[in-house]
């Protein structure tokens, strides 16, 4: 990529893209120090404020880091978290054996509407008990790598909200609920930009790509018992799938 001084795109934005291209191409490796602002000014015939703004935006996005007294470096690649044996039950709240690993867990009521009706194959409106909306974070070494949200019909687990507030164990919550526990599930995975709230909670730049897993779980009674969504950092998470043939 070359800088186009006749373009309507500001020079700092063009430089930002040029530096990003060089990082992607491996010209500047993770953890490596990049040339100084003055070096870029001389190489590309740019003003120092232009170079400084491009670098500042890359620092804000987490692509570059500034080490005081040493210079500006390409951010090191974070250690990946592999979700081994990933399947459609992976993030299911009702399939969890314990709650200790679910951080910042909250629970509230969600009303039935057309969207939940579509997800649960039900008709909302008057008389529908609604859903428990449970949210939590998954972390690794103090890094939040996934934001999870589960919807569970209130009529199946009427005491779930109180159970969670009283910190009951999962074995107590699911006792005598055999018919309502997940037996089958399907999952869809897609990549999309993070919204501002997700970006803040995951500590990533706005519009960074996130991996979104949405699972729909069906109980032994044949009804949808849970819909769970997990929003994951693509730079931290890898998904491992196991398969075999007889």
mmCIF file of C-alpha atoms in Angstrom:
data_model
loop_
_atom_site.group_PDB
_atom_site.id
_atom_site.type_symbol
_atom_site.label_atom_id
_atom_site.label_comp_id
_atom_site.label_asym_id
_atom_site.label_seq_id
_atom_site.Cartn_x
_atom_site.Cartn_y
_atom_site.Cartn_z
ATOM 1 C CA UNK A 1 0.000 0.000 0.000
ATOM 2 C CA UNK A 2 1.237 3.484 -0.893
ATOM 3 C CA UNK A 3 0.082 6.793 0.504
ATOM 4 C CA UNK A 4 -2.106 8.782 -1.872
ATOM 5 C CA UNK A 5 -1.848 12.491 -1.159
ATOM 6 C CA UNK A 6 -4.728 13.218 -3.532
ATOM 7 C CA UNK A 7 -7.120 10.890 -1.728
ATOM 8 C CA UNK A 8 -10.001 12.162 0.387
ATOM 9 C CA UNK A 9 -8.857 9.713 3.085
ATOM 10 C CA UNK A 10 -6.716 11.574 5.658
ATOM 11 C CA UNK A 11 -3.005 10.759 5.591
ATOM 12 C CA UNK A 12 -3.029 9.556 9.204
ATOM 13 C CA UNK A 13 -5.746 7.004 8.321
ATOM 14 C CA UNK A 14 -3.736 5.842 5.297
ATOM 15 C CA UNK A 15 -0.625 5.497 7.467
ATOM 16 C CA UNK A 16 -2.601 3.572 10.063
ATOM 17 C CA UNK A 17 -3.688 1.095 7.380
ATOM 18 C CA UNK A 18 -0.129 0.898 6.007
ATOM 19 C CA UNK A 19 1.260 0.031 9.442
ATOM 20 C CA UNK A 20 -1.515 -2.522 9.965
ATOM 21 C CA UNK A 21 -0.623 -4.115 6.616
ATOM 22 C CA UNK A 22 3.041 -4.328 7.599
ATOM 23 C CA UNK A 23 2.139 -5.962 10.909
ATOM 24 C CA UNK A 24 -0.139 -8.492 9.175
ATOM 25 C CA UNK A 25 2.610 -9.229 6.643
ATOM 26 C CA UNK A 26 5.098 -9.878 9.436
ATOM 27 C CA UNK A 27 7.341 -6.897 8.663
ATOM 28 C CA UNK A 28 6.916 -5.981 12.320
ATOM 29 C CA UNK A 29 6.551 -9.142 14.395
ATOM 30 C CA UNK A 30 4.592 -9.440 17.669
ATOM 31 C CA UNK A 31 6.685 -7.983 20.480
ATOM 32 C CA UNK A 32 9.028 -6.201 18.041
ATOM 33 C CA UNK A 33 9.832 -2.505 18.320
ATOM 34 C CA UNK A 34 8.633 -0.426 15.370
ATOM 35 C CA UNK A 35 10.582 2.507 13.886
ATOM 36 C CA UNK A 36 10.357 5.859 15.644
ATOM 37 C CA UNK A 37 7.955 8.629 14.689
ATOM 38 C CA UNK A 38 10.866 10.540 13.179
ATOM 39 C CA UNK A 39 11.869 7.543 11.057
ATOM 40 C CA UNK A 40 8.353 7.315 9.595
ATOM 41 C CA UNK A 41 8.361 11.069 8.963
ATOM 42 C CA UNK A 42 11.560 10.756 6.931
ATOM 43 C CA UNK A 43 10.545 7.543 5.128
ATOM 44 C CA UNK A 44 7.106 8.745 4.058
ATOM 45 C CA UNK A 45 7.575 12.526 4.089
ATOM 46 C CA UNK A 46 4.896 13.064 6.720
ATOM 47 C CA UNK A 47 4.482 15.521 9.557
ATOM 48 C CA UNK A 48 5.045 14.298 13.091
ATOM 49 C CA UNK A 49 1.423 14.993 14.208
ATOM 50 C CA UNK A 50 0.180 12.814 11.322
ATOM 51 C CA UNK A 51 2.444 9.932 12.353
ATOM 52 C CA UNK A 52 1.599 10.393 16.022
ATOM 53 C CA UNK A 53 -2.164 10.233 15.379
ATOM 54 C CA UNK A 54 -1.879 7.022 13.336
ATOM 55 C CA UNK A 55 0.215 5.360 16.035
ATOM 56 C CA UNK A 56 -2.085 6.637 18.792
ATOM 57 C CA UNK A 57 -5.118 5.013 17.151
ATOM 58 C CA UNK A 58 -3.275 1.695 16.783
ATOM 59 C CA UNK A 59 -2.351 1.873 20.467
ATOM 60 C CA UNK A 60 -6.000 2.529 21.371
ATOM 61 C CA UNK A 61 -7.023 -0.529 19.345
ATOM 62 C CA UNK A 62 -4.457 -2.691 21.144
ATOM 63 C CA UNK A 63 -2.378 -3.367 18.025
ATOM 64 C CA UNK A 64 0.599 -1.387 19.332
ATOM 65 C CA UNK A 65 1.791 -0.777 22.883
ATOM 66 C CA UNK A 66 3.997 1.993 24.246
ATOM 67 C CA UNK A 67 6.693 1.018 26.746
ATOM 68 C CA UNK A 68 7.858 4.077 28.642
ATOM 69 C CA UNK A 69 11.510 4.829 27.997
ATOM 70 C CA UNK A 70 11.834 2.116 25.342
ATOM 71 C CA UNK A 71 9.520 2.972 22.449
ATOM 72 C CA UNK A 72 6.504 1.570 20.625
ATOM 73 C CA UNK A 73 6.102 -2.166 20.063
ATOM 74 C CA UNK A 74 3.737 -4.491 18.252
ATOM 75 C CA UNK A 75 1.479 -6.016 20.897
ATOM 76 C CA UNK A 76 2.520 -9.594 21.707
ATOM 77 C CA UNK A 77 0.143 -12.335 20.666
ATOM 78 C CA UNK A 78 -1.936 -13.439 23.679
ATOM 79 C CA UNK A 79 -1.839 -17.070 24.705
ATOM 80 C CA UNK A 80 -4.805 -18.867 23.177
ATOM 81 C CA UNK A 81 -7.530 -20.567 25.209
ATOM 82 C CA UNK A 82 -8.603 -23.789 23.527
ATOM 83 C CA UNK A 83 -12.168 -24.953 24.118
ATOM 84 C CA UNK A 84 -11.528 -28.661 23.703
ATOM 85 C CA UNK A 85 -14.313 -30.997 22.682
ATOM 86 C CA UNK A 86 -16.587 -28.088 21.828
ATOM 87 C CA UNK A 87 -20.242 -28.984 21.271
ATOM 88 C CA UNK A 88 -23.702 -27.431 21.427
ATOM 89 C CA UNK A 89 -23.890 -27.975 25.220
ATOM 90 C CA UNK A 90 -20.601 -26.137 25.883
ATOM 91 C CA UNK A 91 -22.068 -22.948 27.378
ATOM 92 C CA UNK A 92 -25.383 -24.354 28.632
ATOM 93 C CA UNK A 93 -26.254 -23.107 32.115
ATOM 94 C CA UNK A 94 -28.509 -26.088 32.815
ATOM 95 C CA UNK A 95 -25.692 -28.456 31.816
ATOM 96 C CA UNK A 96 -23.204 -26.868 34.227
ATOM 97 C CA UNK A 97 -22.086 -29.046 37.115
ATOM 98 C CA UNK A 98 -21.150 -26.098 39.318
ATOM 99 C CA UNK A 99 -21.328 -22.314 39.340
ATOM 100 C CA UNK A 100 -17.856 -21.480 40.658
ATOM 101 C CA UNK A 101 -16.421 -20.743 37.206
ATOM 102 C CA UNK A 102 -19.248 -18.388 36.210
ATOM 103 C CA UNK A 103 -18.053 -14.899 37.146
ATOM 104 C CA UNK A 104 -20.208 -11.808 37.755
ATOM 105 C CA UNK A 105 -23.346 -13.949 37.497
ATOM 106 C CA UNK A 106 -26.627 -12.025 37.468
ATOM 107 C CA UNK A 107 -30.232 -13.127 37.071
ATOM 108 C CA UNK A 108 -33.353 -11.148 36.174
ATOM 109 C CA UNK A 109 -36.768 -11.647 34.620
ATOM 110 C CA UNK A 110 -37.309 -11.182 30.888
ATOM 111 C CA UNK A 111 -40.771 -10.825 29.407
ATOM 112 C CA UNK A 112 -42.005 -13.016 26.599
ATOM 113 C CA UNK A 113 -42.041 -11.293 23.216
ATOM 114 C CA UNK A 114 -41.942 -12.171 19.536
ATOM 115 C CA UNK A 115 -38.193 -12.850 19.623
ATOM 116 C CA UNK A 116 -38.371 -15.277 22.557
ATOM 117 C CA UNK A 117 -41.444 -16.823 20.961
ATOM 118 C CA UNK A 118 -39.372 -17.552 17.866
ATOM 119 C CA UNK A 119 -36.488 -18.974 19.890
ATOM 120 C CA UNK A 120 -38.676 -21.168 22.095
ATOM 121 C CA UNK A 121 -41.436 -22.030 19.593
ATOM 122 C CA UNK A 122 -44.051 -20.478 21.872
ATOM 123 C CA UNK A 123 -46.602 -17.699 21.730
ATOM 124 C CA UNK A 124 -45.852 -14.839 24.110
ATOM 125 C CA UNK A 125 -48.324 -12.382 25.535
ATOM 126 C CA UNK A 126 -50.697 -12.347 28.485
ATOM 127 C CA UNK A 127 -50.395 -15.346 30.768
ATOM 128 C CA UNK A 128 -46.858 -16.288 29.740
ATOM 129 C CA UNK A 129 -44.595 -16.515 32.792
ATOM 130 C CA UNK A 130 -41.569 -15.180 30.916
ATOM 131 C CA UNK A 131 -37.934 -16.216 31.172
ATOM 132 C CA UNK A 132 -35.008 -16.085 33.527
ATOM 133 C CA UNK A 133 -32.196 -14.133 31.903
ATOM 134 C CA UNK A 134 -28.887 -15.238 33.377
ATOM 135 C CA UNK A 135 -25.639 -13.516 32.442
ATOM 136 C CA UNK A 136 -22.069 -14.361 33.376
ATOM 137 C CA UNK A 137 -18.459 -14.048 32.240
ATOM 138 C CA UNK A 138 -15.829 -16.700 31.596
ATOM 139 C CA UNK A 139 -12.264 -15.756 32.471
ATOM 140 C CA UNK A 140 -8.746 -17.125 32.206
ATOM 141 C CA UNK A 141 -5.957 -15.561 34.260
ATOM 142 C CA UNK A 142 -8.109 -12.474 34.849
ATOM 143 C CA UNK A 143 -8.815 -12.122 31.119
ATOM 144 C CA UNK A 144 -12.499 -12.130 30.185
ATOM 145 C CA UNK A 145 -12.731 -14.288 27.076
ATOM 146 C CA UNK A 146 -16.493 -14.906 26.839
ATOM 147 C CA UNK A 147 -19.752 -13.163 27.740
ATOM 148 C CA UNK A 148 -22.634 -15.585 28.204
ATOM 149 C CA UNK A 149 -26.389 -15.115 28.379
ATOM 150 C CA UNK A 150 -28.946 -17.845 28.974
ATOM 151 C CA UNK A 151 -32.739 -17.689 28.727
ATOM 152 C CA UNK A 152 -34.672 -20.348 30.657
ATOM 153 C CA UNK A 153 -38.501 -20.580 30.874
ATOM 154 C CA UNK A 154 -39.787 -19.572 34.303
ATOM 155 C CA UNK A 155 -42.507 -22.236 34.268
ATOM 156 C CA UNK A 156 -39.851 -24.959 34.121
ATOM 157 C CA UNK A 157 -37.725 -23.520 36.950
ATOM 158 C CA UNK A 158 -39.987 -21.142 38.930
ATOM 159 C CA UNK A 159 -37.539 -20.863 41.854
ATOM 160 C CA UNK A 160 -34.383 -20.427 39.777
ATOM 161 C CA UNK A 161 -33.983 -16.725 40.540
ATOM 162 C CA UNK A 162 -34.227 -17.274 44.297
ATOM 163 C CA UNK A 163 -32.009 -20.351 44.097
ATOM 164 C CA UNK A 164 -29.234 -18.356 42.440
ATOM 165 C CA UNK A 165 -29.544 -15.440 44.841
ATOM 166 C CA UNK A 166 -29.271 -17.895 47.738
ATOM 167 C CA UNK A 167 -26.210 -19.449 46.041
ATOM 168 C CA UNK A 168 -27.647 -22.939 45.914
ATOM 169 C CA UNK A 169 -25.583 -25.614 44.182
ATOM 170 C CA UNK A 170 -26.500 -26.837 40.701
ATOM 171 C CA UNK A 171 -27.257 -30.306 42.055
ATOM 172 C CA UNK A 172 -29.919 -28.709 44.278
ATOM 173 C CA UNK A 173 -31.271 -26.450 41.525
ATOM 174 C CA UNK A 174 -31.748 -29.322 39.082
ATOM 175 C CA UNK A 175 -33.006 -31.872 41.623
ATOM 176 C CA UNK A 176 -36.324 -33.438 40.547
ATOM 177 C CA UNK A 177 -36.155 -31.509 37.243
ATOM 178 C CA UNK A 178 -35.115 -34.494 35.127
ATOM 179 C CA UNK A 179 -37.795 -33.900 32.477
ATOM 180 C CA UNK A 180 -36.685 -30.282 31.978
ATOM 181 C CA UNK A 181 -32.930 -30.834 31.626
ATOM 182 C CA UNK A 182 -31.244 -30.629 28.190
ATOM 183 C CA UNK A 183 -31.135 -33.791 26.123
ATOM 184 C CA UNK A 184 -30.644 -32.481 22.580
ATOM 185 C CA UNK A 185 -29.058 -29.297 21.278
ATOM 186 C CA UNK A 186 -28.083 -27.517 18.102
ATOM 187 C CA UNK A 187 -25.581 -24.721 17.754
ATOM 188 C CA UNK A 188 -24.824 -21.960 15.268
ATOM 189 C CA UNK A 189 -21.524 -20.070 15.205
ATOM 190 C CA UNK A 190 -20.847 -16.827 13.401
ATOM 191 C CA UNK A 191 -18.441 -13.891 13.407
ATOM 192 C CA UNK A 192 -19.671 -10.307 13.737
ATOM 193 C CA UNK A 193 -18.388 -6.950 15.048
ATOM 194 C CA UNK A 194 -18.560 -6.403 18.808
ATOM 195 C CA UNK A 195 -21.072 -3.839 19.981
ATOM 196 C CA UNK A 196 -19.835 -1.054 22.321
ATOM 197 C CA UNK A 197 -20.929 -2.833 25.522
ATOM 198 C CA UNK A 198 -19.344 -6.138 24.476
ATOM 199 C CA UNK A 199 -16.136 -4.355 23.483
ATOM 200 C CA UNK A 200 -15.951 -2.711 26.901
ATOM 201 C CA UNK A 201 -16.545 -5.916 28.859
ATOM 202 C CA UNK A 202 -14.137 -7.947 26.702
ATOM 203 C CA UNK A 203 -11.520 -5.159 26.722
ATOM 204 C CA UNK A 204 -11.240 -4.991 22.933
ATOM 205 C CA UNK A 205 -11.538 -2.188 20.398
ATOM 206 C CA UNK A 206 -14.989 -1.255 19.146
ATOM 207 C CA UNK A 207 -16.130 -3.241 16.119
ATOM 208 C CA UNK A 208 -13.446 -5.875 16.722
ATOM 209 C CA UNK A 209 -14.585 -9.281 15.438
ATOM 210 C CA UNK A 210 -16.151 -11.589 18.010
ATOM 211 C CA UNK A 211 -17.144 -15.230 17.737
ATOM 212 C CA UNK A 212 -20.804 -15.774 18.652
ATOM 213 C CA UNK A 213 -22.104 -19.220 19.581
ATOM 214 C CA UNK A 214 -25.883 -19.636 19.954
ATOM 215 C CA UNK A 215 -27.291 -22.941 21.212
ATOM 216 C CA UNK A 216 -30.895 -24.068 21.466
ATOM 217 C CA UNK A 217 -31.422 -26.887 23.951
ATOM 218 C CA UNK A 218 -34.390 -29.250 24.072
ATOM 219 C CA UNK A 219 -35.453 -31.064 27.242
ATOM 220 C CA UNK A 220 -36.409 -34.686 27.706
ATOM 221 C CA UNK A 221 -40.037 -33.563 27.647
ATOM 222 C CA UNK A 222 -39.534 -32.278 24.099
ATOM 223 C CA UNK A 223 -39.732 -28.550 24.885
ATOM 224 C CA UNK A 224 -37.006 -25.957 24.408
ATOM 225 C CA UNK A 225 -35.573 -25.520 27.905
ATOM 226 C CA UNK A 226 -32.753 -23.066 27.245
ATOM 227 C CA UNK A 227 -31.291 -20.730 24.648
ATOM 228 C CA UNK A 228 -27.729 -19.678 25.414
ATOM 229 C CA UNK A 229 -25.443 -17.258 23.617
ATOM 230 C CA UNK A 230 -21.708 -16.821 24.151
ATOM 231 C CA UNK A 231 -19.741 -13.898 22.700
ATOM 232 C CA UNK A 232 -16.023 -14.722 22.558
ATOM 233 C CA UNK A 233 -12.796 -12.877 21.818
ATOM 234 C CA UNK A 234 -11.414 -14.171 18.535
ATOM 235 C CA UNK A 235 -7.855 -13.269 19.529
ATOM 236 C CA UNK A 236 -8.027 -15.421 22.673
ATOM 237 C CA UNK A 237 -10.255 -18.377 21.836
ATOM 238 C CA UNK A 238 -9.776 -21.382 19.592
ATOM 239 C CA UNK A 239 -12.452 -24.045 19.278
ATOM 240 C CA UNK A 240 -11.498 -27.713 19.262
ATOM 241 C CA UNK A 241 -13.881 -30.189 17.630
ATOM 242 C CA UNK A 242 -13.543 -33.932 18.184
ATOM 243 C CA UNK A 243 -15.009 -36.472 15.793
ATOM 244 C CA UNK A 244 -14.709 -40.153 15.021
ATOM 245 C CA UNK A 245 -15.934 -42.777 12.602
ATOM 246 C CA UNK A 246 -16.918 -46.322 13.343
#
